mmCIF file of C-alpha atoms in Angstrom:
data_model
loop_
_atom_site.group_PDB
_atom_site.id
_atom_site.type_symbol
_atom_site.label_atom_id
_atom_site.label_comp_id
_atom_site.label_asym_id
_atom_site.label_seq_id
_atom_site.Cartn_x
_atom_site.Cartn_y
_atom_site.Cartn_z
ATOM 1 C CA UNK A 1 14.135 82.840 -4.081
ATOM 2 C CA UNK A 2 14.460 86.453 -5.150
ATOM 3 C CA UNK A 3 14.595 88.194 -8.499
ATOM 4 C CA UNK A 4 18.187 89.297 -7.954
ATOM 5 C CA UNK A 5 20.817 88.194 -10.425
ATOM 6 C CA UNK A 6 22.638 85.021 -9.484
ATOM 7 C CA UNK A 7 26.343 84.788 -9.013
ATOM 8 C CA UNK A 8 28.338 82.480 -11.244
ATOM 9 C CA UNK A 9 28.782 80.083 -8.314
ATOM 10 C CA UNK A 10 25.012 80.001 -7.699
ATOM 11 C CA UNK A 11 24.343 79.386 -11.406
ATOM 12 C CA UNK A 12 26.887 76.575 -11.382
ATOM 13 C CA UNK A 13 25.242 75.000 -8.300
ATOM 14 C CA UNK A 14 21.776 75.242 -9.899
ATOM 15 C CA UNK A 15 23.045 73.771 -13.185
ATOM 16 C CA UNK A 16 24.574 70.947 -11.166
ATOM 17 C CA UNK A 17 21.200 70.390 -9.426
ATOM 18 C CA UNK A 18 19.396 70.454 -12.792
ATOM 19 C CA UNK A 19 21.790 67.838 -14.174
ATOM 20 C CA UNK A 20 21.368 65.680 -11.074
ATOM 21 C CA UNK A 21 17.562 65.995 -11.247
ATOM 22 C CA UNK A 22 17.570 64.999 -14.931
ATOM 23 C CA UNK A 23 19.676 61.945 -14.104
ATOM 24 C CA UNK A 24 17.312 61.084 -11.248
ATOM 25 C CA UNK A 25 14.299 61.413 -13.560
ATOM 26 C CA UNK A 26 16.026 59.213 -16.166
ATOM 27 C CA UNK A 27 16.774 56.640 -13.475
ATOM 28 C CA UNK A 28 13.164 56.682 -12.301
ATOM 29 C CA UNK A 29 11.964 56.344 -15.910
ATOM 30 C CA UNK A 30 14.238 53.319 -16.365
ATOM 31 C CA UNK A 31 12.844 51.741 -13.195
ATOM 32 C CA UNK A 32 9.294 52.413 -14.367
ATOM 33 C CA UNK A 33 10.026 50.745 -17.721
ATOM 34 C CA UNK A 34 11.578 47.762 -15.953
ATOM 35 C CA UNK A 35 8.538 47.390 -13.725
ATOM 36 C CA UNK A 36 6.132 47.835 -16.632
ATOM 37 C CA UNK A 37 7.984 45.096 -18.474
ATOM 38 C CA UNK A 38 7.773 42.869 -15.391
ATOM 39 C CA UNK A 39 4.061 43.610 -15.064
ATOM 40 C CA UNK A 40 3.499 42.688 -18.715
ATOM 41 C CA UNK A 41 5.419 39.435 -18.209
ATOM 42 C CA UNK A 42 3.295 38.677 -15.148
ATOM 43 C CA UNK A 43 0.100 39.418 -17.069
ATOM 44 C CA UNK A 44 1.158 37.006 -19.806
ATOM 45 C CA UNK A 45 1.982 34.348 -17.217
ATOM 46 C CA UNK A 46 -1.391 34.933 -15.562
ATOM 47 C CA UNK A 47 -3.230 34.610 -18.874
ATOM 48 C CA UNK A 48 -1.380 31.377 -19.629
ATOM 49 C CA UNK A 49 -2.224 29.986 -16.179
ATOM 50 C CA UNK A 50 -5.898 30.962 -16.537
ATOM 51 C CA UNK A 51 -6.054 29.258 -19.941
ATOM 52 C CA UNK A 52 -4.462 26.137 -18.496
ATOM 53 C CA UNK A 53 -6.836 26.278 -15.514
ATOM 54 C CA UNK A 54 -9.846 26.434 -17.839
ATOM 55 C CA UNK A 55 -8.535 23.439 -19.780
ATOM 56 C CA UNK A 56 -7.976 21.422 -16.613
ATOM 57 C CA UNK A 57 -11.456 22.264 -15.331
ATOM 58 C CA UNK A 58 -12.940 21.070 -18.627
ATOM 59 C CA UNK A 59 -11.089 17.779 -18.256
ATOM 60 C CA UNK A 60 -12.806 17.041 -14.935
ATOM 61 C CA UNK A 61 -16.198 18.388 -15.999
ATOM 62 C CA UNK A 62 -19.013 16.102 -14.805
ATOM 63 C CA UNK A 63 -20.603 16.101 -18.282
ATOM 64 C CA UNK A 64 -17.696 13.942 -19.433
ATOM 65 C CA UNK A 65 -18.929 11.189 -17.109
ATOM 66 C CA UNK A 66 -22.522 11.174 -18.380
ATOM 67 C CA UNK A 67 -23.399 7.763 -19.763
ATOM 68 C CA UNK A 68 -24.321 7.490 -23.435
ATOM 69 C CA UNK A 69 -27.965 6.817 -22.548
ATOM 70 C CA UNK A 70 -28.341 10.003 -20.505
ATOM 71 C CA UNK A 71 -26.748 12.150 -23.207
ATOM 72 C CA UNK A 72 -28.986 10.471 -25.749
ATOM 73 C CA UNK A 73 -32.084 11.277 -23.687
ATOM 74 C CA UNK A 74 -30.971 14.882 -23.194
ATOM 75 C CA UNK A 75 -30.283 15.358 -26.908
ATOM 76 C CA UNK A 76 -33.597 13.786 -27.911
ATOM 77 C CA UNK A 77 -35.576 15.862 -25.423
ATOM 78 C CA UNK A 78 -33.746 19.032 -26.414
ATOM 79 C CA UNK A 79 -34.253 18.579 -30.149
ATOM 80 C CA UNK A 80 -37.914 17.597 -29.802
ATOM 81 C CA UNK A 81 -38.554 20.443 -27.358
ATOM 82 C CA UNK A 82 -37.315 22.907 -29.979
ATOM 83 C CA UNK A 83 -39.489 21.181 -32.577
ATOM 84 C CA UNK A 84 -36.765 21.971 -35.059
ATOM 85 C CA UNK A 85 -37.387 21.499 -38.752
ATOM 86 C CA UNK A 86 -33.900 22.637 -39.636
ATOM 87 C CA UNK A 87 -32.425 19.242 -40.402
ATOM 88 C CA UNK A 88 -30.074 20.740 -43.004
ATOM 89 C CA UNK A 89 -29.068 23.878 -41.097
ATOM 90 C CA UNK A 90 -25.655 23.214 -39.522
ATOM 91 C CA UNK A 91 -26.294 25.897 -36.872
ATOM 92 C CA UNK A 92 -29.446 24.199 -35.569
ATOM 93 C CA UNK A 93 -30.053 20.977 -33.681
ATOM 94 C CA UNK A 94 -29.181 18.214 -34.081
ATOM 95 C CA UNK A 95 -26.194 19.335 -36.145
ATOM 96 C CA UNK A 96 -24.582 21.701 -33.675
ATOM 97 C CA UNK A 97 -24.738 19.097 -30.900
ATOM 98 C CA UNK A 98 -22.270 17.113 -32.962
ATOM 99 C CA UNK A 99 -19.963 20.109 -33.206
ATOM 100 C CA UNK A 100 -19.299 20.289 -29.455
ATOM 101 C CA UNK A 101 -16.878 17.378 -29.270
ATOM 102 C CA UNK A 102 -16.212 13.965 -30.810
ATOM 103 C CA UNK A 103 -18.174 12.122 -28.141
ATOM 104 C CA UNK A 104 -21.260 14.303 -28.562
ATOM 105 C CA UNK A 105 -20.999 13.843 -32.335
ATOM 106 C CA UNK A 106 -20.985 10.057 -31.895
ATOM 107 C CA UNK A 107 -23.986 10.209 -29.577
ATOM 108 C CA UNK A 108 -25.963 12.600 -31.799
ATOM 109 C CA UNK A 109 -25.298 10.591 -34.955
ATOM 110 C CA UNK A 110 -26.349 7.385 -33.210
ATOM 111 C CA UNK A 111 -29.851 8.676 -32.347
ATOM 112 C CA UNK A 112 -32.137 7.955 -35.319
ATOM 113 C CA UNK A 113 -34.980 10.031 -33.806
ATOM 114 C CA UNK A 114 -32.960 13.194 -34.295
ATOM 115 C CA UNK A 115 -32.648 12.679 -38.021
#
């Protein structure tokens, strides 16, 4: 490219190229937005699947199969090991053991030694 003045034909050709390039950039921007939207949709799907996976893994967790007696022994040992004198503090044992799930609440409430 030189610093010489352009002819009208050359200016017209360059303006045509500028218009085409702007259209190409707009087209690329539209494709980028479409792909970004698709990526966001995929991320949401992934998050949903991971949440569902975590729920399913909890359902088959071995702790769910522990007999009442074993849970009772674990809770008793745990609470006595901590030597907790916080019987009225809901954030301390044995109270928070009963906040895990309904089954743990039943087990914890049924152990007189904890109270």
